[in-house]
mmCIF file with all atom_site columns, C-alpha atoms and ligand atoms in Angstrom:
data_model
loop_
_atom_site.group_PDB
_atom_site.id
_atom_site.type_symbol
_atom_site.label_atom_id
_atom_site.label_alt_id
_atom_site.label_comp_id
_atom_site.label_asym_id
_atom_site.label_entity_id
_atom_site.label_seq_id
_atom_site.pdbx_PDB_ins_code
_atom_site.Cartn_x
_atom_site.Cartn_y
_atom_site.Cartn_z
_atom_site.occupancy
_atom_site.B_iso_or_equiv
_atom_site.pdbx_formal_charge
_atom_site.auth_seq_id
_atom_site.auth_comp_id
_atom_site.auth_asym_id
_atom_site.auth_atom_id
_atom_site.pdbx_PDB_model_num
ATOM   1   C  CA  . UNK A 1 1   ? 19.773 157.671 143.116 1.00 0.00 ? 905  UNK A CA  1
ATOM   2   C  CA  . UNK A 1 2   ? 21.972 154.567 143.043 1.00 0.00 ? 906  UNK A CA  1
ATOM   3   C  CA  . UNK A 1 3   ? 21.568 151.337 145.092 1.00 0.00 ? 907  UNK A CA  1
ATOM   4   C  CA  . UNK A 1 4   ? 19.299 148.899 143.031 1.00 0.00 ? 908  UNK A CA  1
ATOM   5   C  CA  . UNK A 1 5   ? 18.927 146.265 145.703 1.00 0.00 ? 909  UNK A CA  1
ATOM   6   C  CA  . UNK A 1 6   ? 17.356 142.981 144.515 1.00 0.00 ? 910  UNK A CA  1
ATOM   7   C  CA  . UNK A 1 7   ? 14.995 142.969 147.519 1.00 0.00 ? 911  UNK A CA  1
ATOM   8   C  CA  . UNK A 1 8   ? 14.277 144.810 150.746 1.00 0.00 ? 912  UNK A CA  1
ATOM   9   C  CA  . UNK A 1 9   ? 15.785 143.282 153.877 1.00 0.00 ? 913  UNK A CA  1
ATOM   10  C  CA  . UNK A 1 10  ? 16.750 144.646 157.283 1.00 0.00 ? 914  UNK A CA  1
ATOM   11  C  CA  . UNK A 1 11  ? 19.093 143.390 159.974 1.00 0.00 ? 915  UNK A CA  1
ATOM   12  C  CA  . UNK A 1 12  ? 16.073 143.261 162.290 1.00 0.00 ? 916  UNK A CA  1
ATOM   13  C  CA  . UNK A 1 13  ? 14.686 140.466 160.148 1.00 0.00 ? 917  UNK A CA  1
ATOM   14  C  CA  . UNK A 1 14  ? 17.834 138.382 160.334 1.00 0.00 ? 918  UNK A CA  1
ATOM   15  C  CA  . UNK A 1 15  ? 17.478 135.197 162.362 1.00 0.00 ? 919  UNK A CA  1
ATOM   16  C  CA  . UNK A 1 16  ? 20.846 134.644 164.054 1.00 0.00 ? 920  UNK A CA  1
ATOM   17  C  CA  . UNK A 1 17  ? 19.693 131.395 165.618 1.00 0.00 ? 921  UNK A CA  1
ATOM   18  C  CA  . UNK A 1 18  ? 19.369 129.944 162.151 1.00 0.00 ? 922  UNK A CA  1
ATOM   19  C  CA  . UNK A 1 19  ? 22.958 130.977 161.421 1.00 0.00 ? 923  UNK A CA  1
ATOM   20  C  CA  . UNK A 1 20  ? 25.041 130.216 164.541 1.00 0.00 ? 924  UNK A CA  1
ATOM   21  C  CA  . UNK A 1 21  ? 28.334 130.592 162.640 1.00 0.00 ? 925  UNK A CA  1
ATOM   22  C  CA  . UNK A 1 22  ? 27.701 134.361 162.551 1.00 0.00 ? 926  UNK A CA  1
ATOM   23  C  CA  . UNK A 1 23  ? 28.985 136.639 165.281 1.00 0.00 ? 927  UNK A CA  1
ATOM   24  C  CA  . UNK A 1 24  ? 26.078 138.966 166.031 1.00 0.00 ? 928  UNK A CA  1
ATOM   25  C  CA  . UNK A 1 25  ? 28.417 141.451 167.689 1.00 0.00 ? 929  UNK A CA  1
ATOM   26  C  CA  . UNK A 1 26  ? 30.479 141.676 164.504 1.00 0.00 ? 930  UNK A CA  1
ATOM   27  C  CA  . UNK A 1 27  ? 27.363 142.409 162.426 1.00 0.00 ? 931  UNK A CA  1
ATOM   28  C  CA  . UNK A 1 28  ? 26.287 145.070 164.928 1.00 0.00 ? 932  UNK A CA  1
ATOM   29  C  CA  . UNK A 1 29  ? 29.692 146.703 164.557 1.00 0.00 ? 933  UNK A CA  1
ATOM   30  C  CA  . UNK A 1 30  ? 29.306 146.706 160.755 1.00 0.00 ? 934  UNK A CA  1
ATOM   31  C  CA  . UNK A 1 31  ? 25.861 148.304 161.163 1.00 0.00 ? 935  UNK A CA  1
ATOM   32  C  CA  . UNK A 1 32  ? 27.521 151.356 162.748 1.00 0.00 ? 936  UNK A CA  1
ATOM   33  C  CA  . UNK A 1 33  ? 29.038 151.996 159.270 1.00 0.00 ? 937  UNK A CA  1
ATOM   34  C  CA  . UNK A 1 34  ? 32.378 152.953 160.803 1.00 0.00 ? 938  UNK A CA  1
ATOM   35  C  CA  . UNK A 1 35  ? 34.052 150.673 158.235 1.00 0.00 ? 939  UNK A CA  1
ATOM   36  C  CA  . UNK A 1 36  ? 32.478 152.764 155.475 1.00 0.00 ? 940  UNK A CA  1
ATOM   37  C  CA  . UNK A 1 37  ? 33.743 155.985 157.010 1.00 0.00 ? 941  UNK A CA  1
ATOM   38  C  CA  . UNK A 1 38  ? 37.230 154.400 156.882 1.00 0.00 ? 942  UNK A CA  1
ATOM   39  C  CA  . UNK A 1 39  ? 36.862 153.057 153.341 1.00 0.00 ? 943  UNK A CA  1
ATOM   40  C  CA  . UNK A 1 40  ? 37.336 149.467 154.500 1.00 0.00 ? 944  UNK A CA  1
ATOM   41  C  CA  . UNK A 1 41  ? 36.291 146.255 152.765 1.00 0.00 ? 945  UNK A CA  1
ATOM   42  C  CA  . UNK A 1 42  ? 33.820 143.593 153.897 1.00 0.00 ? 946  UNK A CA  1
ATOM   43  C  CA  . UNK A 1 43  ? 33.604 140.100 152.443 1.00 0.00 ? 947  UNK A CA  1
ATOM   44  C  CA  . UNK A 1 44  ? 30.714 137.737 153.110 1.00 0.00 ? 948  UNK A CA  1
ATOM   45  C  CA  . UNK A 1 45  ? 31.721 134.247 152.069 1.00 0.00 ? 949  UNK A CA  1
ATOM   46  C  CA  . UNK A 1 46  ? 29.608 131.124 152.224 1.00 0.00 ? 950  UNK A CA  1
ATOM   47  C  CA  . UNK A 1 47  ? 27.357 128.683 150.421 1.00 0.00 ? 951  UNK A CA  1
ATOM   48  C  CA  . UNK A 1 48  ? 24.102 129.710 148.686 1.00 0.00 ? 952  UNK A CA  1
ATOM   49  C  CA  . UNK A 1 49  ? 21.115 130.668 150.822 1.00 0.00 ? 953  UNK A CA  1
ATOM   50  C  CA  . UNK A 1 50  ? 23.070 131.488 153.975 1.00 0.00 ? 954  UNK A CA  1
ATOM   51  C  CA  . UNK A 1 51  ? 22.019 135.149 154.100 1.00 0.00 ? 955  UNK A CA  1
ATOM   52  C  CA  . UNK A 1 52  ? 24.915 136.881 152.344 1.00 0.00 ? 956  UNK A CA  1
ATOM   53  C  CA  . UNK A 1 53  ? 22.744 139.063 150.117 1.00 0.00 ? 957  UNK A CA  1
ATOM   54  C  CA  . UNK A 1 54  ? 20.309 139.680 152.988 1.00 0.00 ? 958  UNK A CA  1
ATOM   55  C  CA  . UNK A 1 55  ? 23.174 141.024 155.113 1.00 0.00 ? 959  UNK A CA  1
ATOM   56  C  CA  . UNK A 1 56  ? 24.637 143.025 152.216 1.00 0.00 ? 960  UNK A CA  1
ATOM   57  C  CA  . UNK A 1 57  ? 21.279 144.679 151.461 1.00 0.00 ? 961  UNK A CA  1
ATOM   58  C  CA  . UNK A 1 58  ? 20.628 145.383 155.151 1.00 0.00 ? 962  UNK A CA  1
ATOM   59  C  CA  . UNK A 1 59  ? 24.024 147.017 155.606 1.00 0.00 ? 963  UNK A CA  1
ATOM   60  C  CA  . UNK A 1 60  ? 23.554 148.964 152.377 1.00 0.00 ? 964  UNK A CA  1
ATOM   61  C  CA  . UNK A 1 61  ? 20.225 150.320 153.595 1.00 0.00 ? 965  UNK A CA  1
ATOM   62  C  CA  . UNK A 1 62  ? 21.792 151.222 156.921 1.00 0.00 ? 966  UNK A CA  1
ATOM   63  C  CA  . UNK A 1 63  ? 24.535 153.110 155.062 1.00 0.00 ? 967  UNK A CA  1
ATOM   64  C  CA  . UNK A 1 64  ? 21.916 155.038 153.068 1.00 0.00 ? 968  UNK A CA  1
ATOM   65  C  CA  . UNK A 1 65  ? 20.167 155.995 156.314 1.00 0.00 ? 969  UNK A CA  1
ATOM   66  C  CA  . UNK A 1 66  ? 23.523 157.375 157.398 1.00 0.00 ? 970  UNK A CA  1
ATOM   67  C  CA  . UNK A 1 67  ? 23.687 159.431 154.206 1.00 0.00 ? 971  UNK A CA  1
ATOM   68  C  CA  . UNK A 1 68  ? 26.284 157.422 152.314 1.00 0.00 ? 972  UNK A CA  1
ATOM   69  C  CA  . UNK A 1 69  ? 25.895 156.886 148.590 1.00 0.00 ? 973  UNK A CA  1
ATOM   70  C  CA  . UNK A 1 70  ? 25.490 153.193 147.900 1.00 0.00 ? 974  UNK A CA  1
ATOM   71  C  CA  . UNK A 1 71  ? 25.511 151.224 144.668 1.00 0.00 ? 975  UNK A CA  1
ATOM   72  C  CA  . UNK A 1 72  ? 24.488 147.563 144.507 1.00 0.00 ? 976  UNK A CA  1
ATOM   73  C  CA  . UNK A 1 73  ? 25.501 145.475 141.505 1.00 0.00 ? 977  UNK A CA  1
ATOM   74  C  CA  . UNK A 1 74  ? 26.053 141.788 140.787 1.00 0.00 ? 978  UNK A CA  1
ATOM   75  C  CA  . UNK A 1 75  ? 29.557 140.753 139.807 1.00 0.00 ? 979  UNK A CA  1
ATOM   76  C  CA  . UNK A 1 76  ? 28.239 139.588 136.424 1.00 0.00 ? 980  UNK A CA  1
ATOM   77  C  CA  . UNK A 1 77  ? 26.627 142.966 135.683 1.00 0.00 ? 981  UNK A CA  1
ATOM   78  C  CA  . UNK A 1 78  ? 29.665 144.850 136.916 1.00 0.00 ? 982  UNK A CA  1
ATOM   79  C  CA  . UNK A 1 79  ? 32.019 142.902 134.684 1.00 0.00 ? 983  UNK A CA  1
ATOM   80  C  CA  . UNK A 1 80  ? 29.688 143.396 131.709 1.00 0.00 ? 984  UNK A CA  1
ATOM   81  C  CA  . UNK A 1 81  ? 29.632 147.161 132.395 1.00 0.00 ? 985  UNK A CA  1
ATOM   82  C  CA  . UNK A 1 82  ? 33.419 147.302 132.561 1.00 0.00 ? 986  UNK A CA  1
ATOM   83  C  CA  . UNK A 1 83  ? 33.881 145.173 129.439 1.00 0.00 ? 987  UNK A CA  1
ATOM   84  C  CA  . UNK A 1 84  ? 31.470 147.337 127.459 1.00 0.00 ? 988  UNK A CA  1
ATOM   85  C  CA  . UNK A 1 85  ? 33.100 150.545 128.628 1.00 0.00 ? 989  UNK A CA  1
ATOM   86  C  CA  . UNK A 1 86  ? 36.493 149.114 127.711 1.00 0.00 ? 990  UNK A CA  1
ATOM   87  C  CA  . UNK A 1 87  ? 35.276 148.135 124.230 1.00 0.00 ? 991  UNK A CA  1
ATOM   88  C  CA  . UNK A 1 88  ? 33.794 151.622 123.755 1.00 0.00 ? 992  UNK A CA  1
ATOM   89  C  CA  . UNK A 1 89  ? 36.990 153.334 124.877 1.00 0.00 ? 993  UNK A CA  1
ATOM   90  C  CA  . UNK A 1 90  ? 35.216 154.653 127.959 1.00 0.00 ? 994  UNK A CA  1
ATOM   91  C  CA  . UNK A 1 91  ? 36.848 152.565 130.666 1.00 0.00 ? 995  UNK A CA  1
ATOM   92  C  CA  . UNK A 1 92  ? 38.367 155.476 132.517 1.00 0.00 ? 996  UNK A CA  1
ATOM   93  C  CA  . UNK A 1 93  ? 35.031 157.277 132.628 1.00 0.00 ? 997  UNK A CA  1
ATOM   94  C  CA  . UNK A 1 94  ? 33.268 154.129 133.871 1.00 0.00 ? 998  UNK A CA  1
ATOM   95  C  CA  . UNK A 1 95  ? 35.907 153.582 136.559 1.00 0.00 ? 999  UNK A CA  1
ATOM   96  C  CA  . UNK A 1 96  ? 35.413 157.161 137.725 1.00 0.00 ? 1000 UNK A CA  1
ATOM   97  C  CA  . UNK A 1 97  ? 31.632 156.688 137.855 1.00 0.00 ? 1001 UNK A CA  1
ATOM   98  C  CA  . UNK A 1 98  ? 31.986 153.432 139.795 1.00 0.00 ? 1002 UNK A CA  1
ATOM   99  C  CA  . UNK A 1 99  ? 34.365 155.098 142.231 1.00 0.00 ? 1003 UNK A CA  1
ATOM   100 C  CA  . UNK A 1 100 ? 31.855 157.753 143.253 1.00 0.00 ? 1004 UNK A CA  1
ATOM   101 C  CA  . UNK A 1 101 ? 29.578 155.819 145.629 1.00 0.00 ? 1005 UNK A CA  1
ATOM   102 C  CA  . UNK A 1 102 ? 31.097 155.602 149.099 1.00 0.00 ? 1006 UNK A CA  1
ATOM   103 C  CA  . UNK A 1 103 ? 29.942 151.982 149.262 1.00 0.00 ? 1007 UNK A CA  1
ATOM   104 C  CA  . UNK A 1 104 ? 29.941 149.633 146.276 1.00 0.00 ? 1008 UNK A CA  1
ATOM   105 C  CA  . UNK A 1 105 ? 28.257 146.284 146.956 1.00 0.00 ? 1009 UNK A CA  1
ATOM   106 C  CA  . UNK A 1 106 ? 29.298 143.531 144.548 1.00 0.00 ? 1010 UNK A CA  1
ATOM   107 C  CA  . UNK A 1 107 ? 27.026 140.524 144.926 1.00 0.00 ? 1011 UNK A CA  1
ATOM   108 C  CA  . UNK A 1 108 ? 27.563 136.937 143.788 1.00 0.00 ? 1012 UNK A CA  1
ATOM   109 C  CA  . UNK A 1 109 ? 31.216 136.956 142.913 1.00 0.00 ? 1013 UNK A CA  1
ATOM   110 C  CA  . UNK A 1 110 ? 32.222 133.482 141.826 1.00 0.00 ? 1014 UNK A CA  1
ATOM   111 C  CA  . UNK A 1 111 ? 28.960 132.091 140.485 1.00 0.00 ? 1015 UNK A CA  1
ATOM   112 C  CA  . UNK A 1 112 ? 30.315 132.676 137.014 1.00 0.00 ? 1016 UNK A CA  1
ATOM   113 C  CA  . UNK A 1 113 ? 34.011 132.433 136.191 1.00 0.00 ? 1017 UNK A CA  1
ATOM   114 C  CA  . UNK A 1 114 ? 35.478 135.642 134.772 1.00 0.00 ? 1018 UNK A CA  1
ATOM   115 C  CA  . UNK A 1 115 ? 36.374 135.902 131.123 1.00 0.00 ? 1019 UNK A CA  1
ATOM   116 C  CA  . UNK A 1 116 ? 39.941 136.586 130.066 1.00 0.00 ? 1020 UNK A CA  1
ATOM   117 C  CA  . UNK A 1 117 ? 40.065 140.369 130.361 1.00 0.00 ? 1021 UNK A CA  1
ATOM   118 C  CA  . UNK A 1 118 ? 37.543 140.649 133.195 1.00 0.00 ? 1022 UNK A CA  1
ATOM   119 C  CA  . UNK A 1 119 ? 39.978 139.985 136.030 1.00 0.00 ? 1023 UNK A CA  1
ATOM   120 C  CA  . UNK A 1 120 ? 42.168 142.802 134.803 1.00 0.00 ? 1024 UNK A CA  1
ATOM   121 C  CA  . UNK A 1 121 ? 39.207 145.195 134.540 1.00 0.00 ? 1025 UNK A CA  1
ATOM   122 C  CA  . UNK A 1 122 ? 38.076 144.204 138.020 1.00 0.00 ? 1026 UNK A CA  1
ATOM   123 C  CA  . UNK A 1 123 ? 41.590 144.826 139.301 1.00 0.00 ? 1027 UNK A CA  1
ATOM   124 C  CA  . UNK A 1 124 ? 41.499 148.341 137.885 1.00 0.00 ? 1028 UNK A CA  1
ATOM   125 C  CA  . UNK A 1 125 ? 38.240 149.052 139.671 1.00 0.00 ? 1029 UNK A CA  1
ATOM   126 C  CA  . UNK A 1 126 ? 39.565 147.756 142.995 1.00 0.00 ? 1030 UNK A CA  1
ATOM   127 C  CA  . UNK A 1 127 ? 42.745 149.818 142.553 1.00 0.00 ? 1031 UNK A CA  1
ATOM   128 C  CA  . UNK A 1 128 ? 40.760 152.936 141.727 1.00 0.00 ? 1032 UNK A CA  1
ATOM   129 C  CA  . UNK A 1 129 ? 38.598 152.591 144.835 1.00 0.00 ? 1033 UNK A CA  1
ATOM   130 C  CA  . UNK A 1 130 ? 41.425 151.429 147.090 1.00 0.00 ? 1034 UNK A CA  1
ATOM   131 C  CA  . UNK A 1 131 ? 41.483 153.345 150.377 1.00 0.00 ? 1035 UNK A CA  1
ATOM   132 C  CA  . UNK A 1 132 ? 38.882 155.796 149.014 1.00 0.00 ? 1036 UNK A CA  1
ATOM   133 C  CA  . UNK A 1 133 ? 35.577 153.972 148.978 1.00 0.00 ? 1037 UNK A CA  1
ATOM   134 C  CA  . UNK A 1 134 ? 34.357 150.804 150.616 1.00 0.00 ? 1038 UNK A CA  1
ATOM   135 C  CA  . UNK A 1 135 ? 33.605 147.591 148.781 1.00 0.00 ? 1039 UNK A CA  1
ATOM   136 C  CA  . UNK A 1 136 ? 31.349 144.862 150.132 1.00 0.00 ? 1040 UNK A CA  1
ATOM   137 C  CA  . UNK A 1 137 ? 31.602 141.577 148.240 1.00 0.00 ? 1041 UNK A CA  1
ATOM   138 C  CA  . UNK A 1 138 ? 29.529 138.443 148.647 1.00 0.00 ? 1042 UNK A CA  1
ATOM   139 C  CA  . UNK A 1 139 ? 30.865 135.188 147.270 1.00 0.00 ? 1043 UNK A CA  1
ATOM   140 C  CA  . UNK A 1 140 ? 30.108 131.493 147.384 1.00 0.00 ? 1044 UNK A CA  1
ATOM   141 C  CA  . UNK A 1 141 ? 33.835 130.824 146.985 1.00 0.00 ? 1045 UNK A CA  1
ATOM   142 C  CA  . UNK A 1 142 ? 36.575 131.028 149.600 1.00 0.00 ? 1046 UNK A CA  1
ATOM   143 C  CA  . UNK A 1 143 ? 39.376 133.496 148.868 1.00 0.00 ? 1047 UNK A CA  1
ATOM   144 C  CA  . UNK A 1 144 ? 41.616 130.504 148.159 1.00 0.00 ? 1048 UNK A CA  1
ATOM   145 C  CA  . UNK A 1 145 ? 39.394 129.747 145.172 1.00 0.00 ? 1049 UNK A CA  1
ATOM   146 C  CA  . UNK A 1 146 ? 39.469 133.274 143.757 1.00 0.00 ? 1050 UNK A CA  1
ATOM   147 C  CA  . UNK A 1 147 ? 42.434 132.459 141.541 1.00 0.00 ? 1051 UNK A CA  1
ATOM   148 C  CA  . UNK A 1 148 ? 40.230 130.099 139.555 1.00 0.00 ? 1052 UNK A CA  1
ATOM   149 C  CA  . UNK A 1 149 ? 37.236 132.492 139.695 1.00 0.00 ? 1053 UNK A CA  1
ATOM   150 C  CA  . UNK A 1 150 ? 39.339 135.237 138.145 1.00 0.00 ? 1054 UNK A CA  1
ATOM   151 C  CA  . UNK A 1 151 ? 41.080 132.763 135.856 1.00 0.00 ? 1055 UNK A CA  1
ATOM   152 C  CA  . UNK A 1 152 ? 44.391 134.390 136.687 1.00 0.00 ? 1056 UNK A CA  1
ATOM   153 C  CA  . UNK A 1 153 ? 46.111 133.695 140.025 1.00 0.00 ? 1057 UNK A CA  1
ATOM   154 C  CA  . UNK A 1 154 ? 48.511 136.640 139.678 1.00 0.00 ? 1058 UNK A CA  1
ATOM   155 C  CA  . UNK A 1 155 ? 45.739 139.209 139.169 1.00 0.00 ? 1059 UNK A CA  1
ATOM   156 C  CA  . UNK A 1 156 ? 43.620 137.493 141.828 1.00 0.00 ? 1060 UNK A CA  1
ATOM   157 C  CA  . UNK A 1 157 ? 46.462 137.892 144.310 1.00 0.00 ? 1061 UNK A CA  1
ATOM   158 C  CA  . UNK A 1 158 ? 46.836 141.574 143.451 1.00 0.00 ? 1062 UNK A CA  1
ATOM   159 C  CA  . UNK A 1 159 ? 43.078 142.095 143.879 1.00 0.00 ? 1063 UNK A CA  1
ATOM   160 C  CA  . UNK A 1 160 ? 43.017 140.230 147.200 1.00 0.00 ? 1064 UNK A CA  1
ATOM   161 C  CA  . UNK A 1 161 ? 46.069 142.110 148.427 1.00 0.00 ? 1065 UNK A CA  1
ATOM   162 C  CA  . UNK A 1 162 ? 44.161 145.383 148.154 1.00 0.00 ? 1066 UNK A CA  1
ATOM   163 C  CA  . UNK A 1 163 ? 40.789 144.057 149.290 1.00 0.00 ? 1067 UNK A CA  1
ATOM   164 C  CA  . UNK A 1 164 ? 42.140 142.299 152.361 1.00 0.00 ? 1068 UNK A CA  1
ATOM   165 C  CA  . UNK A 1 165 ? 44.410 145.121 153.529 1.00 0.00 ? 1069 UNK A CA  1
ATOM   166 C  CA  . UNK A 1 166 ? 41.699 146.851 155.576 1.00 0.00 ? 1070 UNK A CA  1
ATOM   167 C  CA  . UNK A 1 167 ? 38.969 144.277 155.727 1.00 0.00 ? 1071 UNK A CA  1
ATOM   168 C  CA  . UNK A 1 168 ? 36.493 142.217 157.678 1.00 0.00 ? 1072 UNK A CA  1
ATOM   169 C  CA  . UNK A 1 169 ? 36.048 138.734 156.277 1.00 0.00 ? 1073 UNK A CA  1
ATOM   170 C  CA  . UNK A 1 170 ? 32.959 136.922 157.482 1.00 0.00 ? 1074 UNK A CA  1
ATOM   171 C  CA  . UNK A 1 171 ? 32.694 133.274 156.577 1.00 0.00 ? 1075 UNK A CA  1
ATOM   172 C  CA  . UNK A 1 172 ? 29.210 131.878 156.942 1.00 0.00 ? 1076 UNK A CA  1
ATOM   173 C  CA  . UNK A 1 173 ? 28.737 128.154 157.312 1.00 0.00 ? 1077 UNK A CA  1
ATOM   174 C  CA  . UNK A 1 174 ? 25.668 126.031 157.473 1.00 0.00 ? 1078 UNK A CA  1
ATOM   175 C  CA  . UNK A 1 175 ? 22.618 125.172 155.465 1.00 0.00 ? 1079 UNK A CA  1
ATOM   176 C  CA  . UNK A 1 176 ? 20.566 127.225 153.059 1.00 0.00 ? 1080 UNK A CA  1
ATOM   177 C  CA  . UNK A 1 177 ? 17.838 129.231 154.741 1.00 0.00 ? 1081 UNK A CA  1
ATOM   178 C  CA  . UNK A 1 178 ? 15.804 128.905 151.560 1.00 0.00 ? 1082 UNK A CA  1
ATOM   179 C  CA  . UNK A 1 179 ? 15.652 125.134 151.958 1.00 0.00 ? 1083 UNK A CA  1
ATOM   180 C  CA  . UNK A 1 180 ? 14.980 125.293 155.693 1.00 0.00 ? 1084 UNK A CA  1
ATOM   181 C  CA  . UNK A 1 181 ? 11.215 125.371 155.508 1.00 0.00 ? 1085 UNK A CA  1
ATOM   182 C  CA  . UNK A 1 182 ? 11.169 122.597 152.941 1.00 0.00 ? 1086 UNK A CA  1
ATOM   183 C  CA  . UNK A 1 183 ? 13.445 120.511 155.087 1.00 0.00 ? 1087 UNK A CA  1
ATOM   184 C  CA  . UNK A 1 184 ? 11.206 121.106 158.103 1.00 0.00 ? 1088 UNK A CA  1
ATOM   185 C  CA  . UNK A 1 185 ? 8.061  120.135 156.317 1.00 0.00 ? 1089 UNK A CA  1
ATOM   186 C  CA  . UNK A 1 186 ? 9.706  116.930 155.187 1.00 0.00 ? 1090 UNK A CA  1
ATOM   187 C  CA  . UNK A 1 187 ? 9.856  117.835 151.492 1.00 0.00 ? 1091 UNK A CA  1
ATOM   188 C  CA  . UNK A 1 188 ? 13.618 117.532 151.654 1.00 0.00 ? 1092 UNK A CA  1
ATOM   189 C  CA  . UNK A 1 189 ? 15.344 115.099 153.923 1.00 0.00 ? 1093 UNK A CA  1
HETATM 190 P  P1  . ADP B 2 .   ? 22.692 134.129 149.794 1.00 0.00 ? 1839 ADP B P1  1
HETATM 191 O  O1  . ADP B 2 .   ? 22.879 135.497 149.253 1.00 0.00 ? 1839 ADP B O1  1
HETATM 192 O  O2  . ADP B 2 .   ? 23.709 133.739 150.831 1.00 0.00 ? 1839 ADP B O2  1
HETATM 193 O  O3  . ADP B 2 .   ? 22.561 133.084 148.732 1.00 0.00 ? 1839 ADP B O3  1
HETATM 194 P  P2  . ADP B 2 .   ? 20.178 135.235 150.713 1.00 0.00 ? 1839 ADP B P2  1
HETATM 195 O  O4  . ADP B 2 .   ? 20.682 136.351 151.561 1.00 0.00 ? 1839 ADP B O4  1
HETATM 196 O  O5  . ADP B 2 .   ? 19.617 135.607 149.390 1.00 0.00 ? 1839 ADP B O5  1
HETATM 197 O  O6  . ADP B 2 .   ? 21.295 134.095 150.564 1.00 0.00 ? 1839 ADP B O6  1
HETATM 198 O  O7  . ADP B 2 .   ? 19.095 134.433 151.543 1.00 0.00 ? 1839 ADP B O7  1
HETATM 199 C  C1  . ADP B 2 .   ? 18.084 133.647 150.902 1.00 0.00 ? 1839 ADP B C1  1
HETATM 200 C  C2  . ADP B 2 .   ? 16.732 134.013 151.489 1.00 0.00 ? 1839 ADP B C2  1
HETATM 201 O  O8  . ADP B 2 .   ? 16.671 133.562 152.846 1.00 0.00 ? 1839 ADP B O8  1
HETATM 202 C  C3  . ADP B 2 .   ? 16.481 135.512 151.533 1.00 0.00 ? 1839 ADP B C3  1
HETATM 203 O  O9  . ADP B 2 .   ? 15.113 135.732 151.350 1.00 0.00 ? 1839 ADP B O9  1
HETATM 204 C  C4  . ADP B 2 .   ? 16.907 135.914 152.953 1.00 0.00 ? 1839 ADP B C4  1
HETATM 205 O  O10 . ADP B 2 .   ? 16.206 137.035 153.430 1.00 0.00 ? 1839 ADP B O10 1
HETATM 206 C  C5  . ADP B 2 .   ? 16.549 134.657 153.736 1.00 0.00 ? 1839 ADP B C5  1
HETATM 207 N  N1  . ADP B 2 .   ? 17.495 134.417 154.824 1.00 0.00 ? 1839 ADP B N1  1
HETATM 208 C  C6  . ADP B 2 .   ? 18.700 133.828 154.741 1.00 0.00 ? 1839 ADP B C6  1
HETATM 209 N  N2  . ADP B 2 .   ? 19.267 133.691 155.937 1.00 0.00 ? 1839 ADP B N2  1
HETATM 210 C  C7  . ADP B 2 .   ? 18.408 134.220 156.823 1.00 0.00 ? 1839 ADP B C7  1
HETATM 211 C  C8  . ADP B 2 .   ? 18.412 134.376 158.246 1.00 0.00 ? 1839 ADP B C8  1
HETATM 212 N  N3  . ADP B 2 .   ? 19.430 133.925 158.999 1.00 0.00 ? 1839 ADP B N3  1
HETATM 213 N  N4  . ADP B 2 .   ? 17.337 134.977 158.819 1.00 0.00 ? 1839 ADP B N4  1
HETATM 214 C  C9  . ADP B 2 .   ? 16.293 135.393 158.073 1.00 0.00 ? 1839 ADP B C9  1
HETATM 215 N  N5  . ADP B 2 .   ? 16.218 135.267 156.723 1.00 0.00 ? 1839 ADP B N5  1
HETATM 216 C  C10 . ADP B 2 .   ? 17.257 134.684 156.106 1.00 0.00 ? 1839 ADP B C10 1
HETATM 217 MG MG1 . MG  B 3 .   ? 22.917 136.049 147.295 1.00 0.00 ? 1840 MG  B MG1 1
#
């Protein structure tokens, strides 16, 4: 079985009061998995520690409960997989494999800038899955910054064009939940 979540989280455990920039109704709609049935895209954008991976994992687990195949991968791992497949002359096969899960969750896009060929490989994956399978991406960068993440504004635009066509973009604001307890106990000011 696919998936490979970094941790177990559920929507039930999400504290919306700690994250008032989130629309709870919008998350509830995503939890129905209708967007996956339609092959739509979801982007969670926001600073570190604001619950992006928590939400991605929770929605992934919900999708599995609804019998969808789900694969979870970090952007760094995904790009490494594509680059290796490309070097081995197996790119097409890898793209086919990565197009099989109905939901592909790509976590942490933008923490590391892409290397030269990576944007193009990523573009091929997005094209292959376009309007067939859903992609959920989490990123600490706004879409306006994706040109510099991908290192190629033209390819970034082509990627965004496909991703944003049928999409829900959720921008999370606010402080890191990780640092919340520390802040409260006075360890951080
Ligand atoms: P991000 O992916 O945005 O960097 P995470 O989703 O990994 O952040 O969140 C960091 C930690 O804080 C995780 O353990 C997550 O479960 C927890 N967390 C973040 N936001 C919330 C929240 N609103 N309610 C409950 N737990 C949260
Ligand atoms: Mg994360």
